[in-house]
């Protein structure tokens, strides 16, 4: 119903980005630039997007510098390690896949997001 006014998106597609309470602070639905854009505050959203992208670049540069330093010192450097998933080889295809390793739902139940980085 009324699909022509909703860009012909399905109801699921229209609700995928709806805010939800009690989610991790890293949940993409909490992106401040996205929230501003959805409120029609385009100029503010663009400024915020630029800030977030520069923050991401700074983190990448820091990780790259840490990797170089570790290499120079002959140490291993693990780099970024996802919180809730781990990479494993698929038993059938042998391709690397991401497998849930646990912890998210427990953290959500406790509302303990202390392990989450500040990405926004």
JSON list of C-alpha atoms in Angstrom, two decimals:
[
{"chain": "A", "resi": 1, "resn": "UNK", "atom": "CA", "xyz": [0.00, 0.00, 0.00]},
{"chain": "A", "resi": 2, "resn": "UNK", "atom": "CA", "xyz": [1.24, 3.48, -0.91]},
{"chain": "A", "resi": 3, "resn": "UNK", "atom": "CA", "xyz": [4.43, 1.98, -2.42]},
{"chain": "A", "resi": 4, "resn": "UNK", "atom": "CA", "xyz": [4.79, 4.72, -5.03]},
{"chain": "A", "resi": 5, "resn": "UNK", "atom": "CA", "xyz": [5.34, 7.21, -2.20]},
{"chain": "A", "resi": 6, "resn": "UNK", "atom": "CA", "xyz": [7.90, 4.95, -0.54]},
{"chain": "A", "resi": 7, "resn": "UNK", "atom": "CA", "xyz": [10.24, 4.61, -3.54]},
{"chain": "A", "resi": 8, "resn": "UNK", "atom": "CA", "xyz": [8.73, 1.15, -4.10]},
{"chain": "A", "resi": 9, "resn": "UNK", "atom": "CA", "xyz": [10.70, -0.23, -1.14]},
{"chain": "A", "resi": 10, "resn": "UNK", "atom": "CA", "xyz": [9.25, -3.16, 0.75]},
{"chain": "A", "resi": 11, "resn": "UNK", "atom": "CA", "xyz": [8.11, -2.66, 4.32]},
{"chain": "A", "resi": 12, "resn": "UNK", "atom": "CA", "xyz": [11.22, -4.56, 5.46]},
{"chain": "A", "resi": 13, "resn": "UNK", "atom": "CA", "xyz": [13.53, -2.26, 3.50]},
{"chain": "A", "resi": 14, "resn": "UNK", "atom": "CA", "xyz": [11.80, 0.81, 4.91]},
{"chain": "A", "resi": 15, "resn": "UNK", "atom": "CA", "xyz": [12.21, -0.35, 8.50]},
{"chain": "A", "resi": 16, "resn": "UNK", "atom": "CA", "xyz": [15.77, -1.75, 8.40]},
{"chain": "A", "resi": 17, "resn": "UNK", "atom": "CA", "xyz": [17.27, 1.49, 9.68]},
{"chain": "A", "resi": 18, "resn": "UNK", "atom": "CA", "xyz": [14.68, 2.20, 12.36]},
{"chain": "A", "resi": 19, "resn": "UNK", "atom": "CA", "xyz": [16.31, 2.96, 15.71]},
{"chain": "A", "resi": 20, "resn": "UNK", "atom": "CA", "xyz": [16.14, 0.24, 18.36]},
{"chain": "A", "resi": 21, "resn": "UNK", "atom": "CA", "xyz": [16.73, 0.66, 22.06]},
{"chain": "A", "resi": 22, "resn": "UNK", "atom": "CA", "xyz": [19.46, -1.13, 24.01]},
{"chain": "A", "resi": 23, "resn": "UNK", "atom": "CA", "xyz": [21.75, -1.88, 21.03]},
{"chain": "A", "resi": 24, "resn": "UNK", "atom": "CA", "xyz": [25.52, -1.66, 21.04]},
{"chain": "A", "resi": 25, "resn": "UNK", "atom": "CA", "xyz": [26.91, 1.86, 20.69]},
{"chain": "A", "resi": 26, "resn": "UNK", "atom": "CA", "xyz": [28.61, 0.63, 17.51]},
{"chain": "A", "resi": 27, "resn": "UNK", "atom": "CA", "xyz": [25.30, -0.28, 15.83]},
{"chain": "A", "resi": 28, "resn": "UNK", "atom": "CA", "xyz": [25.18, 1.41, 12.43]},
{"chain": "A", "resi": 29, "resn": "UNK", "atom": "CA", "xyz": [21.66, 2.66, 13.11]},
{"chain": "A", "resi": 30, "resn": "UNK", "atom": "CA", "xyz": [23.23, 5.03, 15.65]},
{"chain": "A", "resi": 31, "resn": "UNK", "atom": "CA", "xyz": [25.49, 6.76, 13.09]},
{"chain": "A", "resi": 32, "resn": "UNK", "atom": "CA", "xyz": [24.99, 10.45, 13.82]},
{"chain": "A", "resi": 33, "resn": "UNK", "atom": "CA", "xyz": [25.40, 11.48, 10.17]},
{"chain": "A", "resi": 34, "resn": "UNK", "atom": "CA", "xyz": [22.73, 9.02, 9.12]},
{"chain": "A", "resi": 35, "resn": "UNK", "atom": "CA", "xyz": [20.32, 10.21, 11.79]},
{"chain": "A", "resi": 36, "resn": "UNK", "atom": "CA", "xyz": [20.87, 13.83, 10.68]},
{"chain": "A", "resi": 37, "resn": "UNK", "atom": "CA", "xyz": [20.32, 12.90, 7.04]},
{"chain": "A", "resi": 38, "resn": "UNK", "atom": "CA", "xyz": [17.08, 11.10, 7.87]},
{"chain": "A", "resi": 39, "resn": "UNK", "atom": "CA", "xyz": [15.92, 14.23, 9.68]},
{"chain": "A", "resi": 40, "resn": "UNK", "atom": "CA", "xyz": [16.53, 16.22, 6.50]},
{"chain": "A", "resi": 41, "resn": "UNK", "atom": "CA", "xyz": [19.47, 18.13, 8.00]},
{"chain": "A", "resi": 42, "resn": "UNK", "atom": "CA", "xyz": [21.69, 17.60, 4.96]},
{"chain": "A", "resi": 43, "resn": "UNK", "atom": "CA", "xyz": [24.41, 20.17, 5.63]},
{"chain": "A", "resi": 44, "resn": "UNK", "atom": "CA", "xyz": [24.92, 19.00, 9.21]},
{"chain": "A", "resi": 45, "resn": "UNK", "atom": "CA", "xyz": [24.88, 15.38, 8.05]},
{"chain": "A", "resi": 46, "resn": "UNK", "atom": "CA", "xyz": [27.62, 16.08, 5.52]},
{"chain": "A", "resi": 47, "resn": "UNK", "atom": "CA", "xyz": [29.81, 17.79, 8.13]},
{"chain": "A", "resi": 48, "resn": "UNK", "atom": "CA", "xyz": [29.28, 14.88, 10.52]},
{"chain": "A", "resi": 49, "resn": "UNK", "atom": "CA", "xyz": [30.04, 12.34, 7.79]},
{"chain": "A", "resi": 50, "resn": "UNK", "atom": "CA", "xyz": [33.32, 14.10, 7.07]},
{"chain": "A", "resi": 51, "resn": "UNK", "atom": "CA", "xyz": [34.18, 14.05, 10.79]},
{"chain": "A", "resi": 52, "resn": "UNK", "atom": "CA", "xyz": [33.44, 10.32, 11.06]},
{"chain": "A", "resi": 53, "resn": "UNK", "atom": "CA", "xyz": [35.47, 9.51, 7.97]},
{"chain": "A", "resi": 54, "resn": "UNK", "atom": "CA", "xyz": [38.47, 11.45, 9.27]},
{"chain": "A", "resi": 55, "resn": "UNK", "atom": "CA", "xyz": [38.16, 9.66, 12.61]},
{"chain": "A", "resi": 56, "resn": "UNK", "atom": "CA", "xyz": [38.22, 6.32, 10.75]},
{"chain": "A", "resi": 57, "resn": "UNK", "atom": "CA", "xyz": [41.25, 7.40, 8.73]},
{"chain": "A", "resi": 58, "resn": "UNK", "atom": "CA", "xyz": [43.08, 8.39, 11.93]},
{"chain": "A", "resi": 59, "resn": "UNK", "atom": "CA", "xyz": [42.41, 4.96, 13.44]},
{"chain": "A", "resi": 60, "resn": "UNK", "atom": "CA", "xyz": [43.65, 3.28, 10.26]},
{"chain": "A", "resi": 61, "resn": "UNK", "atom": "CA", "xyz": [46.82, 5.39, 10.27]},
{"chain": "A", "resi": 62, "resn": "UNK", "atom": "CA", "xyz": [47.43, 4.52, 13.92]},
{"chain": "A", "resi": 63, "resn": "UNK", "atom": "CA", "xyz": [47.03, 0.79, 13.21]},
{"chain": "A", "resi": 64, "resn": "UNK", "atom": "CA", "xyz": [49.36, 1.02, 10.23]},
{"chain": "A", "resi": 65, "resn": "UNK", "atom": "CA", "xyz": [51.98, 2.80, 12.36]},
{"chain": "A", "resi": 66, "resn": "UNK", "atom": "CA", "xyz": [51.62, 0.16, 15.10]},
{"chain": "A", "resi": 67, "resn": "UNK", "atom": "CA", "xyz": [52.08, -2.59, 12.49]},
{"chain": "A", "resi": 68, "resn": "UNK", "atom": "CA", "xyz": [55.26, -0.95, 11.15]},
{"chain": "A", "resi": 69, "resn": "UNK", "atom": "CA", "xyz": [56.60, -0.49, 14.68]},
{"chain": "A", "resi": 70, "resn": "UNK", "atom": "CA", "xyz": [55.88, -4.13, 15.55]},
{"chain": "A", "resi": 71, "resn": "UNK", "atom": "CA", "xyz": [57.59, -5.28, 12.35]},
{"chain": "A", "resi": 72, "resn": "UNK", "atom": "CA", "xyz": [60.65, -3.17, 13.10]},
{"chain": "A", "resi": 73, "resn": "UNK", "atom": "CA", "xyz": [60.81, -4.67, 16.59]},
{"chain": "A", "resi": 74, "resn": "UNK", "atom": "CA", "xyz": [60.32, -8.20, 15.27]},
{"chain": "A", "resi": 75, "resn": "UNK", "atom": "CA", "xyz": [56.98, -8.58, 17.04]},
{"chain": "A", "resi": 76, "resn": "UNK", "atom": "CA", "xyz": [53.69, -9.95, 15.75]},
{"chain": "A", "resi": 77, "resn": "UNK", "atom": "CA", "xyz": [50.88, -7.49, 15.17]},
{"chain": "A", "resi": 78, "resn": "UNK", "atom": "CA", "xyz": [47.32, -8.80, 15.15]},
{"chain": "A", "resi": 79, "resn": "UNK", "atom": "CA", "xyz": [45.65, -5.61, 13.94]},
{"chain": "A", "resi": 80, "resn": "UNK", "atom": "CA", "xyz": [41.92, -5.23, 14.19]},
{"chain": "A", "resi": 81, "resn": "UNK", "atom": "CA", "xyz": [40.06, -8.09, 15.85]},
{"chain": "A", "resi": 82, "resn": "UNK", "atom": "CA", "xyz": [36.26, -8.07, 15.52]},
{"chain": "A", "resi": 83, "resn": "UNK", "atom": "CA", "xyz": [34.33, -8.29, 18.77]},
{"chain": "A", "resi": 84, "resn": "UNK", "atom": "CA", "xyz": [31.54, -10.65, 17.84]},
{"chain": "A", "resi": 85, "resn": "UNK", "atom": "CA", "xyz": [32.87, -12.61, 14.85]},
{"chain": "A", "resi": 86, "resn": "UNK", "atom": "CA", "xyz": [35.94, -14.57, 13.82]},
{"chain": "A", "resi": 87, "resn": "UNK", "atom": "CA", "xyz": [37.24, -15.55, 10.41]},
{"chain": "A", "resi": 88, "resn": "UNK", "atom": "CA", "xyz": [37.32, -19.24, 9.66]},
{"chain": "A", "resi": 89, "resn": "UNK", "atom": "CA", "xyz": [37.63, -21.40, 6.61]},
{"chain": "A", "resi": 90, "resn": "UNK", "atom": "CA", "xyz": [34.30, -22.77, 5.42]},
{"chain": "A", "resi": 91, "resn": "UNK", "atom": "CA", "xyz": [34.35, -26.55, 5.82]},
{"chain": "A", "resi": 92, "resn": "UNK", "atom": "CA", "xyz": [32.86, -27.09, 2.35]},
{"chain": "A", "resi": 93, "resn": "UNK", "atom": "CA", "xyz": [34.28, -24.32, 0.16]},
{"chain": "A", "resi": 94, "resn": "UNK", "atom": "CA", "xyz": [37.46, -23.48, 2.03]},
{"chain": "A", "resi": 95, "resn": "UNK", "atom": "CA", "xyz": [36.64, -19.78, 1.66]},
{"chain": "A", "resi": 96, "resn": "UNK", "atom": "CA", "xyz": [37.15, -17.46, 4.61]},
{"chain": "A", "resi": 97, "resn": "UNK", "atom": "CA", "xyz": [33.86, -16.64, 6.29]},
{"chain": "A", "resi": 98, "resn": "UNK", "atom": "CA", "xyz": [32.87, -14.69, 9.39]},
{"chain": "A", "resi": 99, "resn": "UNK", "atom": "CA", "xyz": [31.36, -16.83, 12.14]},
{"chain": "A", "resi": 100, "resn": "UNK", "atom": "CA", "xyz": [29.60, -15.45, 15.21]},
{"chain": "A", "resi": 101, "resn": "UNK", "atom": "CA", "xyz": [31.77, -16.22, 18.24]},
{"chain": "A", "resi": 102, "resn": "UNK", "atom": "CA", "xyz": [29.35, -15.13, 20.94]},
{"chain": "A", "resi": 103, "resn": "UNK", "atom": "CA", "xyz": [29.12, -12.33, 23.44]},
{"chain": "A", "resi": 104, "resn": "UNK", "atom": "CA", "xyz": [26.80, -9.82, 21.80]},
{"chain": "A", "resi": 105, "resn": "UNK", "atom": "CA", "xyz": [23.50, -11.10, 23.19]},
{"chain": "A", "resi": 106, "resn": "UNK", "atom": "CA", "xyz": [25.02, -11.51, 26.65]},
{"chain": "A", "resi": 107, "resn": "UNK", "atom": "CA", "xyz": [26.35, -7.94, 26.55]},
{"chain": "A", "resi": 108, "resn": "UNK", "atom": "CA", "xyz": [22.95, -6.73, 25.35]},
{"chain": "A", "resi": 109, "resn": "UNK", "atom": "CA", "xyz": [21.17, -8.53, 28.20]},
{"chain": "A", "resi": 110, "resn": "UNK", "atom": "CA", "xyz": [23.56, -6.95, 30.72]},
{"chain": "A", "resi": 111, "resn": "UNK", "atom": "CA", "xyz": [23.70, -3.64, 28.83]},
{"chain": "A", "resi": 112, "resn": "UNK", "atom": "CA", "xyz": [27.46, -3.81, 29.29]},
{"chain": "A", "resi": 113, "resn": "UNK", "atom": "CA", "xyz": [29.03, -2.32, 26.18]},
{"chain": "A", "resi": 114, "resn": "UNK", "atom": "CA", "xyz": [32.41, -1.61, 27.80]},
{"chain": "A", "resi": 115, "resn": "UNK", "atom": "CA", "xyz": [34.22, -3.71, 25.18]},
{"chain": "A", "resi": 116, "resn": "UNK", "atom": "CA", "xyz": [32.89, -1.58, 22.32]},
{"chain": "A", "resi": 117, "resn": "UNK", "atom": "CA", "xyz": [35.21, 1.01, 20.80]},
{"chain": "A", "resi": 118, "resn": "UNK", "atom": "CA", "xyz": [34.13, 4.61, 20.37]},
{"chain": "A", "resi": 119, "resn": "UNK", "atom": "CA", "xyz": [33.55, 4.67, 16.62]},
{"chain": "A", "resi": 120, "resn": "UNK", "atom": "CA", "xyz": [31.19, 7.63, 16.36]}
]
